[in-house]
């Protein structure tokens, strides 16, 4: 008989305050966000201090936590003001900071005592001796390098009691633990200080240069991505028992720059699967509908990363795509009248009369229907919803709730 000693935390990305609230509503036990300094996602919707306060208040109301990523590699002068930054986070009520640079770790521990520190995956922790070192330095949790195997995690858990966090879903970096200088070289944007230009995701070709310096493709112009440095994404939805039984404390979803469609869907799926396993591990069965649900959001092809072996060419993106997401996110419910069964929808993509749509919500609820009638916010009949963020009213066949989402099959 299997015994679950601890249900792992579902940790979701939250690039904006809206995404924070969506992630928690859809089952995340914790979210990680970025501030306006010291993080690695300069183009994400990083939080102001006031937004952090609102986010922490929302999380506390729902029994969730908020972590702040401050995981950049500091050069001379980059750490200026870090003490004030960490003290402010502590006083706001942020539950922990995620840091990789020893200088920032020292500043946080010295200038903001009481603010828990988690070691970022950027620090490449791959063995239990490293985990114990950071525990002795006062860190409560270590986010493992994405290059570790499940057997290595098992060994770590046997030899340390520091909290372990591991990525279970999302983008994989082609470089070791994200420590890359390709972006610096190709576009003069420092990946380790928040400016990654995703150079590894670009399309590459093989060229011959003639005496006039003209380029001639040796593959005929437009190859089907014959050369690639781009890794597929990770998905561990089929391996929930291994993740739980090996004592991983926090299961981390990548994607602070992803949409609310992505955040809600992925959080919903992993919440459902983890709850199902922890409720009855001896009779747990993987449900194909969970993986099918993940394919409804925009992402690359999927693999289990390094957990069960070294990735091969099958875990690289080149040639024809082997699977393509087929749904478009079209809106979210902002109000519902039980008496009339009319939902008010905030439009996010074009839809109209005759479209078959799918509603989904927290707790893995779903229902499909065809749109037969619609009105604008003033009650005027319309046949399309073409304008971004416009409010639309429609009769629904089953009850819905605010923050339920709507998608449709791509044409």
mmCIF file of N, CA and C in Angstrom, residues 326-394:
data_model
loop_
_atom_site.group_PDB
_atom_site.id
_atom_site.type_symbol
_atom_site.label_atom_id
_atom_site.label_comp_id
_atom_site.label_asym_id
_atom_site.label_seq_id
_atom_site.Cartn_x
_atom_site.Cartn_y
_atom_site.Cartn_z
ATOM 1 N N UNK A 326 -4.536 22.859 -31.569
ATOM 2 C CA UNK A 326 -5.636 23.068 -32.507
ATOM 3 C C UNK A 326 -6.737 23.987 -31.983
ATOM 4 N N UNK A 327 -6.542 24.610 -30.817
ATOM 5 C CA UNK A 327 -7.581 25.452 -30.240
ATOM 6 C C UNK A 327 -7.116 26.908 -30.134
ATOM 7 N N UNK A 328 -8.083 27.802 -30.215
ATOM 8 C CA UNK A 328 -7.837 29.232 -30.034
ATOM 9 C C UNK A 328 -8.594 29.719 -28.808
ATOM 10 N N UNK A 329 -7.935 30.453 -27.955
ATOM 11 C CA UNK A 329 -8.560 31.066 -26.788
ATOM 12 C C UNK A 329 -9.374 32.269 -27.252
ATOM 13 N N UNK A 330 -10.683 32.305 -26.900
ATOM 14 C CA UNK A 330 -11.521 33.382 -27.441
ATOM 15 C C UNK A 330 -12.115 34.297 -26.376
ATOM 16 N N UNK A 331 -12.078 33.923 -25.101
ATOM 17 C CA UNK A 331 -12.647 34.837 -24.114
ATOM 18 C C UNK A 331 -12.751 34.228 -22.736
ATOM 19 N N UNK A 332 -13.182 35.050 -21.795
ATOM 20 C CA UNK A 332 -13.417 34.553 -20.445
ATOM 21 C C UNK A 332 -14.728 35.120 -19.905
ATOM 22 N N UNK A 333 -15.351 34.365 -19.029
ATOM 23 C CA UNK A 333 -16.608 34.775 -18.410
ATOM 24 C C UNK A 333 -16.322 35.831 -17.351
ATOM 25 N N UNK A 334 -17.065 36.932 -17.381
ATOM 26 C CA UNK A 334 -16.917 37.945 -16.344
ATOM 27 C C UNK A 334 -18.178 38.084 -15.489
ATOM 28 N N UNK A 335 -19.278 37.471 -15.955
ATOM 29 C CA UNK A 335 -20.510 37.504 -15.158
ATOM 30 C C UNK A 335 -21.458 36.416 -15.672
ATOM 31 N N UNK A 336 -22.350 35.959 -14.767
ATOM 32 C CA UNK A 336 -23.328 34.950 -15.156
ATOM 33 C C UNK A 336 -24.617 35.163 -14.377
ATOM 34 N N UNK A 337 -25.729 35.197 -15.084
ATOM 35 C CA UNK A 337 -27.049 35.361 -14.488
ATOM 36 C C UNK A 337 -27.719 33.993 -14.438
ATOM 37 N N UNK A 338 -27.860 33.440 -13.240
ATOM 38 C CA UNK A 338 -28.436 32.098 -13.093
ATOM 39 C C UNK A 338 -29.879 32.031 -13.578
ATOM 40 N N UNK A 339 -30.639 33.104 -13.356
ATOM 41 C CA UNK A 339 -32.068 33.088 -13.716
ATOM 42 C C UNK A 339 -32.256 33.011 -15.219
ATOM 43 N N UNK A 340 -31.493 33.801 -15.969
ATOM 44 C CA UNK A 340 -31.651 33.828 -17.425
ATOM 45 C C UNK A 340 -30.688 32.906 -18.156
ATOM 46 N N UNK A 341 -29.706 32.381 -17.422
ATOM 47 C CA UNK A 341 -28.647 31.543 -17.996
ATOM 48 C C UNK A 341 -27.862 32.289 -19.081
ATOM 49 N N UNK A 342 -27.684 33.589 -18.838
ATOM 50 C CA UNK A 342 -26.933 34.417 -19.777
ATOM 51 C C UNK A 342 -25.576 34.742 -19.167
ATOM 52 N N UNK A 343 -24.522 34.483 -19.942
ATOM 53 C CA UNK A 343 -23.158 34.792 -19.509
ATOM 54 C C UNK A 343 -22.664 36.034 -20.230
ATOM 55 N N UNK A 344 -21.906 36.850 -19.503
ATOM 56 C CA UNK A 344 -21.232 37.994 -20.110
ATOM 57 C C UNK A 344 -19.778 37.598 -20.347
ATOM 58 N N UNK A 345 -19.345 37.765 -21.589
ATOM 59 C CA UNK A 345 -18.026 37.300 -22.018
ATOM 60 C C UNK A 345 -17.153 38.495 -22.392
ATOM 61 N N UNK A 346 -15.902 38.456 -21.950
ATOM 62 C CA UNK A 346 -14.914 39.425 -22.435
ATOM 63 C C UNK A 346 -14.148 38.777 -23.578
ATOM 64 N N UNK A 347 -14.254 39.360 -24.769
ATOM 65 C CA UNK A 347 -13.667 38.783 -25.969
ATOM 66 C C UNK A 347 -12.140 38.891 -25.948
ATOM 67 N N UNK A 348 -11.465 37.808 -26.351
ATOM 68 C CA UNK A 348 -10.002 37.818 -26.497
ATOM 69 C C UNK A 348 -9.564 37.444 -27.912
ATOM 70 N N UNK A 349 -10.451 36.806 -28.664
ATOM 71 C CA UNK A 349 -10.210 36.503 -30.078
ATOM 72 C C UNK A 349 -11.556 36.412 -30.781
ATOM 73 N N UNK A 350 -11.540 36.553 -32.096
ATOM 74 C CA UNK A 350 -12.752 36.641 -32.906
ATOM 75 C C UNK A 350 -13.596 35.376 -32.791
ATOM 76 N N UNK A 351 -14.924 35.550 -32.606
ATOM 77 C CA UNK A 351 -15.865 34.422 -32.645
ATOM 78 C C UNK A 351 -17.235 34.952 -33.045
ATOM 79 N N UNK A 352 -18.166 34.017 -33.376
ATOM 80 C CA UNK A 352 -19.477 34.476 -33.814
ATOM 81 C C UNK A 352 -20.508 33.361 -33.876
ATOM 82 N N UNK A 353 -21.698 33.726 -34.366
ATOM 83 C CA UNK A 353 -22.821 32.796 -34.480
ATOM 84 C C UNK A 353 -22.400 31.566 -35.296
ATOM 85 N N UNK A 354 -22.791 30.392 -34.804
ATOM 86 C CA UNK A 354 -22.493 29.155 -35.496
ATOM 87 C C UNK A 354 -21.232 28.461 -35.043
ATOM 88 N N UNK A 355 -20.378 29.164 -34.283
ATOM 89 C CA UNK A 355 -19.141 28.550 -33.789
ATOM 90 C C UNK A 355 -19.452 27.564 -32.668
ATOM 91 N N UNK A 356 -18.797 26.423 -32.700
ATOM 92 C CA UNK A 356 -18.846 25.525 -31.549
ATOM 93 C C UNK A 356 -17.732 25.928 -30.594
ATOM 94 N N UNK A 357 -18.065 26.184 -29.352
ATOM 95 C CA UNK A 357 -17.093 26.654 -28.375
ATOM 96 C C UNK A 357 -17.061 25.705 -27.185
ATOM 97 N N UNK A 358 -15.973 25.788 -26.434
ATOM 98 C CA UNK A 358 -15.814 24.972 -25.236
ATOM 99 C C UNK A 358 -15.549 25.882 -24.041
ATOM 100 N N UNK A 359 -16.375 25.745 -23.004
ATOM 101 C CA UNK A 359 -16.130 26.405 -21.736
ATOM 102 C C UNK A 359 -15.328 25.453 -20.847
ATOM 103 N N UNK A 360 -14.375 26.001 -20.095
ATOM 104 C CA UNK A 360 -13.714 25.195 -19.073
ATOM 105 C C UNK A 360 -13.451 26.076 -17.857
ATOM 106 N N UNK A 361 -13.369 25.417 -16.695
ATOM 107 C CA UNK A 361 -13.186 26.176 -15.463
ATOM 108 C C UNK A 361 -12.394 25.411 -14.430
ATOM 109 N N UNK A 362 -12.131 26.038 -13.274
ATOM 110 C CA UNK A 362 -11.405 25.377 -12.192
ATOM 111 C C UNK A 362 -12.078 24.070 -11.796
ATOM 112 N N UNK A 363 -11.259 23.094 -11.390
ATOM 113 C CA UNK A 363 -11.804 21.792 -11.052
ATOM 114 C C UNK A 363 -11.984 20.893 -12.252
ATOM 115 N N UNK A 364 -11.441 21.324 -13.403
ATOM 116 C CA UNK A 364 -11.473 20.536 -14.639
ATOM 117 C C UNK A 364 -12.893 20.368 -15.168
ATOM 118 N N UNK A 365 -13.716 21.400 -15.026
ATOM 119 C CA UNK A 365 -15.065 21.381 -15.591
ATOM 120 C C UNK A 365 -15.005 21.770 -17.067
ATOM 121 N N UNK A 366 -15.866 21.154 -17.866
ATOM 122 C CA UNK A 366 -15.913 21.426 -19.306
ATOM 123 C C UNK A 366 -17.341 21.280 -19.812
ATOM 124 N N UNK A 367 -17.691 22.093 -20.796
ATOM 125 C CA UNK A 367 -18.867 21.788 -21.601
ATOM 126 C C UNK A 367 -18.761 22.511 -22.936
ATOM 127 N N UNK A 368 -19.347 21.892 -23.971
ATOM 128 C CA UNK A 368 -19.332 22.462 -25.313
ATOM 129 C C UNK A 368 -20.730 22.867 -25.722
ATOM 130 N N UNK A 369 -20.806 23.877 -26.576
ATOM 131 C CA UNK A 369 -22.089 24.295 -27.135
ATOM 132 C C UNK A 369 -21.850 25.078 -28.410
ATOM 133 N N UNK A 370 -22.902 25.254 -29.167
ATOM 134 C CA UNK A 370 -22.845 26.086 -30.360
ATOM 135 C C UNK A 370 -23.460 27.444 -30.046
ATOM 136 N N UNK A 371 -22.839 28.515 -30.546
ATOM 137 C CA UNK A 371 -23.372 29.854 -30.331
ATOM 138 C C UNK A 371 -24.553 30.075 -31.282
ATOM 139 N N UNK A 372 -25.725 30.304 -30.720
ATOM 140 C CA UNK A 372 -26.927 30.530 -31.535
ATOM 141 C C UNK A 372 -27.351 31.988 -31.566
ATOM 142 N N UNK A 373 -27.167 32.682 -30.448
ATOM 143 C CA UNK A 373 -27.513 34.110 -30.390
ATOM 144 C C UNK A 373 -26.475 34.832 -29.560
ATOM 145 N N UNK A 374 -26.259 36.113 -29.883
ATOM 146 C CA UNK A 374 -25.353 36.966 -29.120
ATOM 147 C C UNK A 374 -25.891 38.385 -29.146
ATOM 148 N N UNK A 375 -25.580 39.130 -28.088
ATOM 149 C CA UNK A 375 -25.864 40.568 -28.080
ATOM 150 C C UNK A 375 -24.636 41.306 -27.578
ATOM 151 N N UNK A 376 -24.573 42.592 -27.886
ATOM 152 C CA UNK A 376 -23.514 43.402 -27.297
ATOM 153 C C UNK A 376 -23.927 43.788 -25.885
ATOM 154 N N UNK A 377 -23.123 44.588 -25.207
ATOM 155 C CA UNK A 377 -23.382 44.903 -23.800
ATOM 156 C C UNK A 377 -24.683 45.679 -23.607
ATOM 157 N N UNK A 378 -25.171 46.329 -24.692
ATOM 158 C CA UNK A 378 -26.415 47.108 -24.603
ATOM 159 C C UNK A 378 -27.643 46.311 -25.020
ATOM 160 N N UNK A 379 -27.458 45.039 -25.343
ATOM 161 C CA UNK A 379 -28.589 44.193 -25.707
ATOM 162 C C UNK A 379 -28.904 44.151 -27.180
ATOM 163 N N UNK A 380 -28.075 44.759 -28.017
ATOM 164 C CA UNK A 380 -28.301 44.738 -29.464
ATOM 165 C C UNK A 380 -27.798 43.415 -30.055
ATOM 166 N N UNK A 381 -28.617 42.800 -30.897
ATOM 167 C CA UNK A 381 -28.232 41.529 -31.506
ATOM 168 C C UNK A 381 -27.028 41.713 -32.422
ATOM 169 N N UNK A 382 -26.056 40.819 -32.315
ATOM 170 C CA UNK A 382 -24.863 40.843 -33.174
ATOM 171 C C UNK A 382 -24.592 39.415 -33.635
ATOM 172 N N UNK A 383 -23.859 39.282 -34.748
ATOM 173 C CA UNK A 383 -23.524 37.937 -35.222
ATOM 174 C C UNK A 383 -22.050 37.617 -35.084
ATOM 175 N N UNK A 384 -21.215 38.652 -34.809
ATOM 176 C CA UNK A 384 -19.788 38.420 -34.616
ATOM 177 C C UNK A 384 -19.301 39.251 -33.438
ATOM 178 N N UNK A 385 -18.147 38.828 -32.866
ATOM 179 C CA UNK A 385 -17.494 39.600 -31.801
ATOM 180 C C UNK A 385 -16.073 39.903 -32.262
ATOM 181 N N UNK A 386 -15.910 40.930 -33.094
ATOM 182 C CA UNK A 386 -14.615 41.157 -33.740
ATOM 183 C C UNK A 386 -13.649 42.051 -32.971
ATOM 184 N N UNK A 387 -14.128 42.734 -31.931
ATOM 185 C CA UNK A 387 -13.307 43.767 -31.294
ATOM 186 C C UNK A 387 -12.670 43.277 -29.996
ATOM 187 N N UNK A 388 -11.393 43.526 -29.849
ATOM 188 C CA UNK A 388 -10.647 43.071 -28.674
ATOM 189 C C UNK A 388 -11.266 43.609 -27.392
ATOM 190 N N UNK A 389 -11.473 42.715 -26.424
ATOM 191 C CA UNK A 389 -11.957 43.034 -25.080
ATOM 192 C C UNK A 389 -13.409 43.515 -25.047
ATOM 193 N N UNK A 390 -14.137 43.426 -26.169
ATOM 194 C CA UNK A 390 -15.537 43.821 -26.136
ATOM 195 C C UNK A 390 -16.332 42.845 -25.267
ATOM 196 N N UNK A 391 -17.424 43.327 -24.671
ATOM 197 C CA UNK A 391 -18.273 42.501 -23.830
ATOM 198 C C UNK A 391 -19.454 41.985 -24.641
ATOM 199 N N UNK A 392 -19.676 40.689 -24.558
ATOM 200 C CA UNK A 392 -20.715 40.009 -25.328
ATOM 201 C C UNK A 392 -21.572 39.201 -24.369
ATOM 202 N N UNK A 393 -22.880 39.177 -24.614
ATOM 203 C CA UNK A 393 -23.780 38.354 -23.808
ATOM 204 C C UNK A 393 -24.303 37.199 -24.658
ATOM 205 N N UNK A 394 -24.349 36.008 -24.056
ATOM 206 C CA UNK A 394 -24.891 34.854 -24.775
ATOM 207 C C UNK A 394 -25.530 33.893 -23.775
#
